[in-house]
GROMACS .gro file of C-alpha atoms in nm:
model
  408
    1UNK     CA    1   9.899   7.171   7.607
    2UNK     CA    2   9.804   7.301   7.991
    3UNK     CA    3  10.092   7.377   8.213
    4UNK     CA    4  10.083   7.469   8.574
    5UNK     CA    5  10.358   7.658   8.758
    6UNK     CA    6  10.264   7.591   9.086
    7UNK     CA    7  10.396   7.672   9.435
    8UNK     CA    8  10.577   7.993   9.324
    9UNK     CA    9  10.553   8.366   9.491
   10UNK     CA   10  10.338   8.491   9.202
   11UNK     CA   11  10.342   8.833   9.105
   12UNK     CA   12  10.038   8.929   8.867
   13UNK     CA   13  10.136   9.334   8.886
   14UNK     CA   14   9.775   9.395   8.806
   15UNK     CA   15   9.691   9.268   9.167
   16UNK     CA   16   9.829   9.131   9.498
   17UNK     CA   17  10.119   8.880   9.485
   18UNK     CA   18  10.025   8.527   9.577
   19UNK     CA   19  10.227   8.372   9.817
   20UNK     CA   20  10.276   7.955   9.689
   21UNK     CA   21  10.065   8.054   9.373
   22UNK     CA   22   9.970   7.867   9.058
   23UNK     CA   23   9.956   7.989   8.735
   24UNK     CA   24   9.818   7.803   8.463
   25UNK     CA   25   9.870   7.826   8.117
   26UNK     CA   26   9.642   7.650   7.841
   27UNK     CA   27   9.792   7.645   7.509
   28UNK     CA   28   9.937   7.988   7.459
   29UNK     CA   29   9.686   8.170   7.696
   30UNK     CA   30   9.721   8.217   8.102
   31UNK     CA   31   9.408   7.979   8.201
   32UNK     CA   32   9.403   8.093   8.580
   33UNK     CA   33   9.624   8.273   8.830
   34UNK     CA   34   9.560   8.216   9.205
   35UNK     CA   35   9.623   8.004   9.539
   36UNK     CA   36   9.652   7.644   9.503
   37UNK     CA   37   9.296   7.630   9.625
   38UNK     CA   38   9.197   7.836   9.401
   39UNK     CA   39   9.352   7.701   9.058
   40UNK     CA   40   9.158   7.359   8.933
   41UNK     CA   41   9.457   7.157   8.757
   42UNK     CA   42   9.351   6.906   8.506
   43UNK     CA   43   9.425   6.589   8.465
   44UNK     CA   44   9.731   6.531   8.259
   45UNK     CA   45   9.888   6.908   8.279
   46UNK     CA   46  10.239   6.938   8.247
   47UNK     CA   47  10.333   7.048   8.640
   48UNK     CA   48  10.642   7.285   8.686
   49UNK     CA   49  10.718   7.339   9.039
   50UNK     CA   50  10.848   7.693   9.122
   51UNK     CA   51  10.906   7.685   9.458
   52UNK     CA   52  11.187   7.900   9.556
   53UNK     CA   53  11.073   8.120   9.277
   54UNK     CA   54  10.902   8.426   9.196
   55UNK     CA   55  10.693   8.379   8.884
   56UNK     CA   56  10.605   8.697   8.746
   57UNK     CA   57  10.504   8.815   8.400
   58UNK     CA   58  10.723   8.885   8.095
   59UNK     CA   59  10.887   9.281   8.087
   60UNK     CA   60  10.764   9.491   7.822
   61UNK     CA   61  11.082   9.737   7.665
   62UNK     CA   62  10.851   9.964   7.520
   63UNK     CA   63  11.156  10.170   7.268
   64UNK     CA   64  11.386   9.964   7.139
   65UNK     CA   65  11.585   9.861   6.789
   66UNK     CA   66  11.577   9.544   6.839
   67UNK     CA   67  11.617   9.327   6.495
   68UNK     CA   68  11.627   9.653   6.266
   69UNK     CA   69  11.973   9.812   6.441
   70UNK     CA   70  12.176   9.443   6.512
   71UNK     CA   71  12.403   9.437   6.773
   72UNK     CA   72  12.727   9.349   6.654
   73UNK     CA   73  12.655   9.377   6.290
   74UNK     CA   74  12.822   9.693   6.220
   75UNK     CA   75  12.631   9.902   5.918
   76UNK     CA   76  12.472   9.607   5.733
   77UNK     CA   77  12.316   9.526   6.051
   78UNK     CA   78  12.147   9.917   6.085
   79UNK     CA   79  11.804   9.950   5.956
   80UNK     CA   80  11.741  10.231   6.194
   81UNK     CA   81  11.742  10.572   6.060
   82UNK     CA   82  11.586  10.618   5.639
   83UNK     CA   83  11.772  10.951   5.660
   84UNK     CA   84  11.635  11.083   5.299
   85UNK     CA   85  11.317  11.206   5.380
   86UNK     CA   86  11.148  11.420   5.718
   87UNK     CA   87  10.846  11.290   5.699
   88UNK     CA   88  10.915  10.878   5.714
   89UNK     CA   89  10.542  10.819   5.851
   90UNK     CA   90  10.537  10.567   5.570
   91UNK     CA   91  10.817  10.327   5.688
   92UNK     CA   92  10.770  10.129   5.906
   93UNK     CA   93  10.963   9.908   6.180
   94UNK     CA   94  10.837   9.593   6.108
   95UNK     CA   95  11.011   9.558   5.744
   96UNK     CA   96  11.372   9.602   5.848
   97UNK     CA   97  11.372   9.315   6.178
   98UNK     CA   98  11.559   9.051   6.133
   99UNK     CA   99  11.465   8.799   6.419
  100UNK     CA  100  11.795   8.594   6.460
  101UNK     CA  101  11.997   8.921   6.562
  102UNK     CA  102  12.184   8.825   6.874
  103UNK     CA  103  11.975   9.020   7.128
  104UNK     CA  104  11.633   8.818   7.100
  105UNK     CA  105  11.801   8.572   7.271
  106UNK     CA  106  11.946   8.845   7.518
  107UNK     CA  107  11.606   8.982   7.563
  108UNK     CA  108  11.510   8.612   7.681
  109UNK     CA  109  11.761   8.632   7.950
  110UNK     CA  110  11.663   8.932   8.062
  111UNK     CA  111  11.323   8.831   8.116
  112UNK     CA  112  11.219   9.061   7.835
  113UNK     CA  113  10.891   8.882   7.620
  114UNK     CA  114  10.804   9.196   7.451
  115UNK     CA  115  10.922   9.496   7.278
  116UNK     CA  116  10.823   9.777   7.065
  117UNK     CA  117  11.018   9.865   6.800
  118UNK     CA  118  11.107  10.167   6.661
  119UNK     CA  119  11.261  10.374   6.383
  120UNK     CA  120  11.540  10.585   6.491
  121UNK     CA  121  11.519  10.966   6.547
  122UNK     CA  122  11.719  11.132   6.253
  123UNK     CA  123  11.388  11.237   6.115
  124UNK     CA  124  11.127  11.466   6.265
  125UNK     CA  125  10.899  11.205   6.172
  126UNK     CA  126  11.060  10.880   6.153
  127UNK     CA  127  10.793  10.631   6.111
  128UNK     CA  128  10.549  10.335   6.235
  129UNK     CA  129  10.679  10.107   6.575
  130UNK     CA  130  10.562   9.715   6.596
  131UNK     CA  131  10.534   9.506   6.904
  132UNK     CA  132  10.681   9.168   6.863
  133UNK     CA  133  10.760   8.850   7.121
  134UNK     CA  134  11.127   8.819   7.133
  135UNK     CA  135  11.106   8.425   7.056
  136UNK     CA  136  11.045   8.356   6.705
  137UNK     CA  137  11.166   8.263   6.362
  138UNK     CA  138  11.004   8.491   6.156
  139UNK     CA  139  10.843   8.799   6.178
  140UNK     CA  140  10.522   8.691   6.123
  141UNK     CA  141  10.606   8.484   6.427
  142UNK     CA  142  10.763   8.785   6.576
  143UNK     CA  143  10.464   9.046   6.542
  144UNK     CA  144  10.162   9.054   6.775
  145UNK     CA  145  10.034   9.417   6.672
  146UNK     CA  146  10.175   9.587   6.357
  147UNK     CA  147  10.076   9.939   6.430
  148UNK     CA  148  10.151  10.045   6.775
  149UNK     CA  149  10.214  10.413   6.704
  150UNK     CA  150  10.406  10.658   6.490
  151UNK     CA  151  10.775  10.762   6.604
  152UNK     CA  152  10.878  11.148   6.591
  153UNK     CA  153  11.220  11.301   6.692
  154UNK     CA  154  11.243  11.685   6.844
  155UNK     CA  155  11.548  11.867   6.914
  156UNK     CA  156  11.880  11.744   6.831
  157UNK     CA  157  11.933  11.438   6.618
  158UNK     CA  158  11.724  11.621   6.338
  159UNK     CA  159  11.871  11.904   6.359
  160UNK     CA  160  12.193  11.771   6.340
  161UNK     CA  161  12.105  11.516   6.037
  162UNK     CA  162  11.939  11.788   5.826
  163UNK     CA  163  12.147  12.056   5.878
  164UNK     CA  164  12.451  11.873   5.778
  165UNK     CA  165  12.304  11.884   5.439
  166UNK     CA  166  12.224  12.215   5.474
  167UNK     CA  167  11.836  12.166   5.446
  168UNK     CA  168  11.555  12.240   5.653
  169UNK     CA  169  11.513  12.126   5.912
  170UNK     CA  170  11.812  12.260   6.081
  171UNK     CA  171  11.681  12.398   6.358
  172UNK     CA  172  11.397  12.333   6.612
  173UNK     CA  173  11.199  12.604   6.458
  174UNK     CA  174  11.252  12.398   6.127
  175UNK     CA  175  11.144  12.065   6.312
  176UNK     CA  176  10.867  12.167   6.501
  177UNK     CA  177  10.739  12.348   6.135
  178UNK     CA  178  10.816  12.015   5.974
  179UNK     CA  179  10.546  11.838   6.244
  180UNK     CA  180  10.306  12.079   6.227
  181UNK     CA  181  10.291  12.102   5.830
  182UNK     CA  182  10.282  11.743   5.825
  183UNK     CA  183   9.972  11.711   6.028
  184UNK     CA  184   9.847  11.992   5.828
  185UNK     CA  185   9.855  11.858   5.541
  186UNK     CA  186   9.700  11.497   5.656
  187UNK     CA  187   9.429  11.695   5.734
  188UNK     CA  188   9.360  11.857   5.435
  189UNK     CA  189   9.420  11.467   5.280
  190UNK     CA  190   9.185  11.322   5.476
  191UNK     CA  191   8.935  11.601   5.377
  192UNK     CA  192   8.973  11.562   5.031
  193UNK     CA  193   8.971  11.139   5.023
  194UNK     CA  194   8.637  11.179   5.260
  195UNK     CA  195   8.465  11.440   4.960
  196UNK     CA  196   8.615  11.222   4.691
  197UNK     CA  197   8.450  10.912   4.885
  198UNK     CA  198   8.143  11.072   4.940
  199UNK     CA  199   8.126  11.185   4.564
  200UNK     CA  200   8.207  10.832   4.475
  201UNK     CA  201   8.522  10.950   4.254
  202UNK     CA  202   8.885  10.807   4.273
  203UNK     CA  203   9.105  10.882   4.467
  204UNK     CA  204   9.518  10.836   4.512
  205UNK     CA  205   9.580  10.709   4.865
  206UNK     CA  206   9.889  10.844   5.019
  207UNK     CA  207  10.105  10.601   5.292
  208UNK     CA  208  10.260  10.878   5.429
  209UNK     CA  209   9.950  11.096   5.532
  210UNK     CA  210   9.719  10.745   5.570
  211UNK     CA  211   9.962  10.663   5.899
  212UNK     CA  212   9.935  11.057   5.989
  213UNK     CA  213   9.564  11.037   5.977
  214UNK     CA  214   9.563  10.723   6.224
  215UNK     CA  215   9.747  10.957   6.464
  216UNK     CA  216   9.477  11.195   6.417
  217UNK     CA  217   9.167  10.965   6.472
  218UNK     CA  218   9.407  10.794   6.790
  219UNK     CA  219   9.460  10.473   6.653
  220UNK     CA  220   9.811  10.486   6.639
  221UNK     CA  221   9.991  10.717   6.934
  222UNK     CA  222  10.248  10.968   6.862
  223UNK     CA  223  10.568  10.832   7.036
  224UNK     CA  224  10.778  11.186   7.063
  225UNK     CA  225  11.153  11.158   7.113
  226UNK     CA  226  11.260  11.397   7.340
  227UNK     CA  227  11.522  11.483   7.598
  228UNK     CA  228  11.538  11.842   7.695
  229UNK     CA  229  11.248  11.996   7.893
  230UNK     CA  230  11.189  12.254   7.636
  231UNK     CA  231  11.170  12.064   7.381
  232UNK     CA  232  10.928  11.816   7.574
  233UNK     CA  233  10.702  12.172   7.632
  234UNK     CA  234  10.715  12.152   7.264
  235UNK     CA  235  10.602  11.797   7.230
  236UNK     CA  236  10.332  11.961   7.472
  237UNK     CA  237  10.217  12.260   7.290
  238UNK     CA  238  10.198  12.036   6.918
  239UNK     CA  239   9.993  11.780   7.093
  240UNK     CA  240   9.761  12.033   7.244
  241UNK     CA  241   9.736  12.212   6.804
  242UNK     CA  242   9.667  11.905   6.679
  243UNK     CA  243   9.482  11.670   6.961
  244UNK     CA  244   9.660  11.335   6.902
  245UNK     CA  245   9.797  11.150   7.246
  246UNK     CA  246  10.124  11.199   7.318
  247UNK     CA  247  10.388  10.974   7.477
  248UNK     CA  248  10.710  11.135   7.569
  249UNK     CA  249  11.024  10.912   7.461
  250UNK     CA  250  11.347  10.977   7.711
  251UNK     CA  251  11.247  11.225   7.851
  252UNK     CA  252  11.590  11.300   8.020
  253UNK     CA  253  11.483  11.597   8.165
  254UNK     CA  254  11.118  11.526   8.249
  255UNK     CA  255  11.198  11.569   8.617
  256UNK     CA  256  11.249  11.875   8.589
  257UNK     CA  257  10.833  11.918   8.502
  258UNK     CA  258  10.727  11.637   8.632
  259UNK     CA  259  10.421  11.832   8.812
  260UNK     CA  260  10.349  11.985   8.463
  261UNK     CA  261  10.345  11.578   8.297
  262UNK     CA  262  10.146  11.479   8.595
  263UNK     CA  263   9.884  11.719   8.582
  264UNK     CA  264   9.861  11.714   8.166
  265UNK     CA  265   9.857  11.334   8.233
  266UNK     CA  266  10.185  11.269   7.966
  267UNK     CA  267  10.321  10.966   7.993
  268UNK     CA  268  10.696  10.907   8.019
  269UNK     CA  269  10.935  10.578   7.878
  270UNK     CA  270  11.181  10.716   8.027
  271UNK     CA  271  11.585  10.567   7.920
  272UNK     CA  272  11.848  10.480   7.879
  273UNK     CA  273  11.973  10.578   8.187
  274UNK     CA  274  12.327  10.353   8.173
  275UNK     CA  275  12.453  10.633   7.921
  276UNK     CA  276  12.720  10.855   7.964
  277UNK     CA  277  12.613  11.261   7.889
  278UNK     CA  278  12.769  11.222   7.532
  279UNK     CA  279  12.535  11.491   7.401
  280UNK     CA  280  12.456  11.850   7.530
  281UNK     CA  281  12.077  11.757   7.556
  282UNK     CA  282  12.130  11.470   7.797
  283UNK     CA  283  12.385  11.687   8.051
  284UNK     CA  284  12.099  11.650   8.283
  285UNK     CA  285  12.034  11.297   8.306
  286UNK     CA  286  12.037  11.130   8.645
  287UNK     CA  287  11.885  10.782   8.784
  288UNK     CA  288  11.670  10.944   9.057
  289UNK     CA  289  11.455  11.098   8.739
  290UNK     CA  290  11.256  10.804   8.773
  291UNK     CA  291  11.177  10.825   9.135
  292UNK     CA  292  11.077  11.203   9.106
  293UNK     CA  293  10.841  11.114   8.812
  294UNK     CA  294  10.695  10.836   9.017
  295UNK     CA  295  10.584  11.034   9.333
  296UNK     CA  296  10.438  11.280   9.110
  297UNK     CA  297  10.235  11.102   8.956
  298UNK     CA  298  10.376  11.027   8.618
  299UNK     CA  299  10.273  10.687   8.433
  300UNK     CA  300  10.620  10.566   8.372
  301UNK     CA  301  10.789  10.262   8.168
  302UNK     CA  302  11.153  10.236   8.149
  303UNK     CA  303  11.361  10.120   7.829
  304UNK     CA  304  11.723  10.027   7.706
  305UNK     CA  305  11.676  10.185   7.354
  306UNK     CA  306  11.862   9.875   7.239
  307UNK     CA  307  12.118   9.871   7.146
  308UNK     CA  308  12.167  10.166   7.288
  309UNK     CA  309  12.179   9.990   7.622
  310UNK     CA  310  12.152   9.572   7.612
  311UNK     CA  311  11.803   9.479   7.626
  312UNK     CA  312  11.895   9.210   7.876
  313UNK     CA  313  12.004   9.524   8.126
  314UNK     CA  314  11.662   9.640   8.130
  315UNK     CA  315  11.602   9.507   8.443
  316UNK     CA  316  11.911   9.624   8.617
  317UNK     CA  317  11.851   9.981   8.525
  318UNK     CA  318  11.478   9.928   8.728
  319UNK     CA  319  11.721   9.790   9.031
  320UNK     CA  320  11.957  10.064   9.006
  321UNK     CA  321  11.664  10.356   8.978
  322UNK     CA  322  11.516  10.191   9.293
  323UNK     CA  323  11.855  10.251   9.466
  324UNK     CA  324  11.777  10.593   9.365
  325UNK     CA  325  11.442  10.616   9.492
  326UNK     CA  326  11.199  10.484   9.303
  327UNK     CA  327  10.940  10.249   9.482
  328UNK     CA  328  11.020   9.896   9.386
  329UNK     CA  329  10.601   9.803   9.354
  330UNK     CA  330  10.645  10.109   9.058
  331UNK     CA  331  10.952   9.988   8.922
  332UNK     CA  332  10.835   9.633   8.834
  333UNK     CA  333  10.498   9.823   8.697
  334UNK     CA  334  10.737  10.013   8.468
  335UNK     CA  335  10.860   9.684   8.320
  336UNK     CA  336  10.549   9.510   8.264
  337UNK     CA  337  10.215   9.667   8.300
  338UNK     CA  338  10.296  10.049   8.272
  339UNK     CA  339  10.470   9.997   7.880
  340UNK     CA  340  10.179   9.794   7.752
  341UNK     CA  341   9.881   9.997   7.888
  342UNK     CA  342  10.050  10.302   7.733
  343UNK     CA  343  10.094  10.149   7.369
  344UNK     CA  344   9.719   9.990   7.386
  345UNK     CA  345   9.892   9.626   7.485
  346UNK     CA  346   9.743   9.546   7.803
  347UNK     CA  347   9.534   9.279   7.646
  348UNK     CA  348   9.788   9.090   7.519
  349UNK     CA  349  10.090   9.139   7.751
  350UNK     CA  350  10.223   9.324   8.086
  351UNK     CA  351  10.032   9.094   8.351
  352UNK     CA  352   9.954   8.768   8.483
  353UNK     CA  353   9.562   8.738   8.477
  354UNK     CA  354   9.313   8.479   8.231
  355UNK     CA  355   9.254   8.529   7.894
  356UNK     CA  356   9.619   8.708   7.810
  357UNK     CA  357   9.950   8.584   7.639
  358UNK     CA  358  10.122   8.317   7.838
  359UNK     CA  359  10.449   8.529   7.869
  360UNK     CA  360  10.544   8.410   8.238
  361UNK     CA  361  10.891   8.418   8.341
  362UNK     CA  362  11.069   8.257   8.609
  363UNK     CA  363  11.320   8.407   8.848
  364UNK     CA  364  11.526   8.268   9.106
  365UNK     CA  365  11.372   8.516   9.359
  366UNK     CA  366  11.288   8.909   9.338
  367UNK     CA  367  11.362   9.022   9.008
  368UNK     CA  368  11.477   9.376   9.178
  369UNK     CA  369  11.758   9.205   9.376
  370UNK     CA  370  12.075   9.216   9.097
  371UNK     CA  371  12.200   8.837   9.252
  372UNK     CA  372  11.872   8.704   9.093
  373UNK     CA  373  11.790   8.597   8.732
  374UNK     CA  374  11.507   8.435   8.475
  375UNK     CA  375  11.556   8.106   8.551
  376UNK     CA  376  11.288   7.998   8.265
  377UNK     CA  377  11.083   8.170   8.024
  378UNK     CA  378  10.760   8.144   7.826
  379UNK     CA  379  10.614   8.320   7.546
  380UNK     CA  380  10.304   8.270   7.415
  381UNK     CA  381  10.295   7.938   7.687
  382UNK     CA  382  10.607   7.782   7.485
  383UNK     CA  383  10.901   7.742   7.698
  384UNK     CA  384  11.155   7.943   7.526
  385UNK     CA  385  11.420   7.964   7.773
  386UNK     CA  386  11.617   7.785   8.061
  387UNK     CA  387  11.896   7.853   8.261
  388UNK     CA  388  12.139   7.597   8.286
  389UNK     CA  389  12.320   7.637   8.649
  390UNK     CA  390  12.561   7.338   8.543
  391UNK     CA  391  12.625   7.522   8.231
  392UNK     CA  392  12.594   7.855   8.397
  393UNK     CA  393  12.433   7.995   8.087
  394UNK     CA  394  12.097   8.013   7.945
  395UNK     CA  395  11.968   7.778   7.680
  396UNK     CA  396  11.735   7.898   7.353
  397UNK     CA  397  11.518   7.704   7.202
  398UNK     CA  398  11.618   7.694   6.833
  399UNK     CA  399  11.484   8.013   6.608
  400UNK     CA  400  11.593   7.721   6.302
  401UNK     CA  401  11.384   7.510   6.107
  402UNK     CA  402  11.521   7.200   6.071
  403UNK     CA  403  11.418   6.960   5.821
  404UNK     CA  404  11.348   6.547   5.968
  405UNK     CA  405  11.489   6.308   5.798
  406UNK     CA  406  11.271   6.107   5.529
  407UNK     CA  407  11.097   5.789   5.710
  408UNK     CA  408  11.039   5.463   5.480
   0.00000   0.00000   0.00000
């Protein structure tokens, strides 16, 4: 089916904005994106006109829990945190989501298409992250990239975990060690599974230090949960010994190095800022952190860590860090195109341009101005979403399969 969105103040992120735009989607791909001159519309395309609007593409919350810790669903619900072993590489995200928790449709709302989710930080090494759509019944229908990167945690939530049980690691000496002899030991893995290979013997694969070795060869990215700015040093120094890229996770205190991040080129998802300091290593937090890492030159995404924060508040944190200073051109990047180039999803999501994932959203004007909201929403070109102003609440389309009556 081809759809065009026409007459709408387009924002494509990746370039100028487009003042009475078009957009056009052909079956679950963006088609074309350009001035009404520009954009051929065939023949029979379903027209949406979005003037009035600003059509711009679907945010990205690049840390999240979303379907693996379920709002409102109390312990059953919490798939987070497999708090038996430090070295989780193995698990992964992606088995734990269940895709009819209450903040997919949240997430729709909130103009939020994508997310990456990830294991929680008890471990030092808590496992593998997924991106999924946020419209979906399943997750097969959920997942558009199954590997994204492997989550670690620094300072201290494992500390804390592990030294309740009085076993290493209960310190950040014992953490950092735990990292370091993990990567070690992949090493000397993948050492002896490349002589056994070569020797044409057999060989016992290992989950744990197969994920660990993708981190290694940077096919998967090390996403490093960390709030104090030693303990981001840390993140530093362990990337530098073991040469696998680093993204820096919360980063509460990044602004206070943000020359150091900019000139070692570390990226920063930096969140959840609506949190009260309810632990020593977040006494620093402030909402002008974004804005400092900004003008120097930090590539920067902002996230809710749902549910942490409510993925549908995503947005409003970007409006409330602009308050604080950060440009409002960089704080829409850090919703959309700044998340998926740092997780390797820029081809599938984080723009409007051809040949990507129809995730186009709607607003009733600038996305940045807290009176405004998604007005309609699109994943993968299906039309997912609607506010209803007589309602005054947004409409889902149903996650349900529903079986059609027998015919005769």
């Amino acid at each position: 089916m081809t759809i065009a969105i026409t007459g709408g103040y387009v924002v494509p992120v990746d370039g100028d904005p487009i003042d009475s735009g078009t957009v056009l989607i052909d079956g679950s791909t963006i088609a074309a994106v350009g001035t009404a001159t520009d954009v051929h519309i065939p023949d029979g395309a379903e027209r949406i006109d979005a003037r009035g609007q600003w059509v711009l593409p679907g945010f990205v919350d690049a840390h999240a829990h979303l379907g693996v810790h379920e709002d409102g669903e109390g312990w059953s619900g919490n798939d987070t945190n497999e708090k038996t072993d430090p070295n989780g590489a193995r698990f992964r995200a992606v088995d734990g989501i269940d895709p009819h928790e209450i903040g997919f449709d949240d997430a729709l709302a909130g103009g939020v298409t994508s997310a990456v989710i990830k294991p929680g930080s008890a471990n030092p090494i808590g496992g593998q992250t997924v991106a999924v759509k946020t419209w979906g019944r399943t997750a097969l229908d959920l997942v558009f990239r199954e590997q994204v990167s492997v989550k670690s945690a620094l300072g201290e939530n494992p500390k804390r975990v592990y030294g309740e049980k009085d076993k290493t690691p209960a310190t950040r000496l014992g953490v950092a060690a735990t990292i370091r002899e993990a990567f070690t030991e992949a090493r000397n893995y993948a050492a002896r599974r490349d002589h056994a290979a070569a020797e044409g013997k057999p060989f016992d694969t290992d989950l744990t230090y197969e994920a660990l070795n993708k981190v290694l060869d940077g096919t998967l990215a090390w996403d490093q949960h960390t709030h104090r700015a030693d303990d981001i040093v840390t993140a530093i120094r362990l990337a530098d010994e073991f040469g696998y890229r680093l993204i820096v996770n919360h980063g509460t205190e990044g602004h206070r190095i943000a020359d150091l991040l900019a000139e070692r080129d570390v990226q920063v998802i930096l969140g959840p800022l609506f949190t009260a300091r309810a632990k020593v290593e977040v006494r620093h937090r402030t909402m002008r952190a974004a804005g400092i890492l900004d003008r120097a030159g930090v590539r920067l995404a902002i996230t809710t860590d749902h549910p942490v924060v409510p993925i549908d508040f995503l947005v409003y944190q970007a409006i409330v860090a602009v308050k604080e200073g950060l440009d409002p051109a960089s704080a829409l990047r850090a919703l959309t195109a700044n998340p998926a180039a740092m997780l390797g999803l820029d081809d599938r999501v984080g723009s409007l341009r051809p040949g990507i994932d129809a995730d186009v959203v709607l607003w009733s004007g600038d996305p940045l101005d807290i009176y405004n909201r998604a007005m309609r929403v699109f994943v993968g070109g299906r039309d997912v979403y609607r506010f209803d102003p007589e309602r005054g609440e947004g409409v889902v389309a149903d996650r349900l399969y529903r079986e059609r009556p027998a015919t005769t």
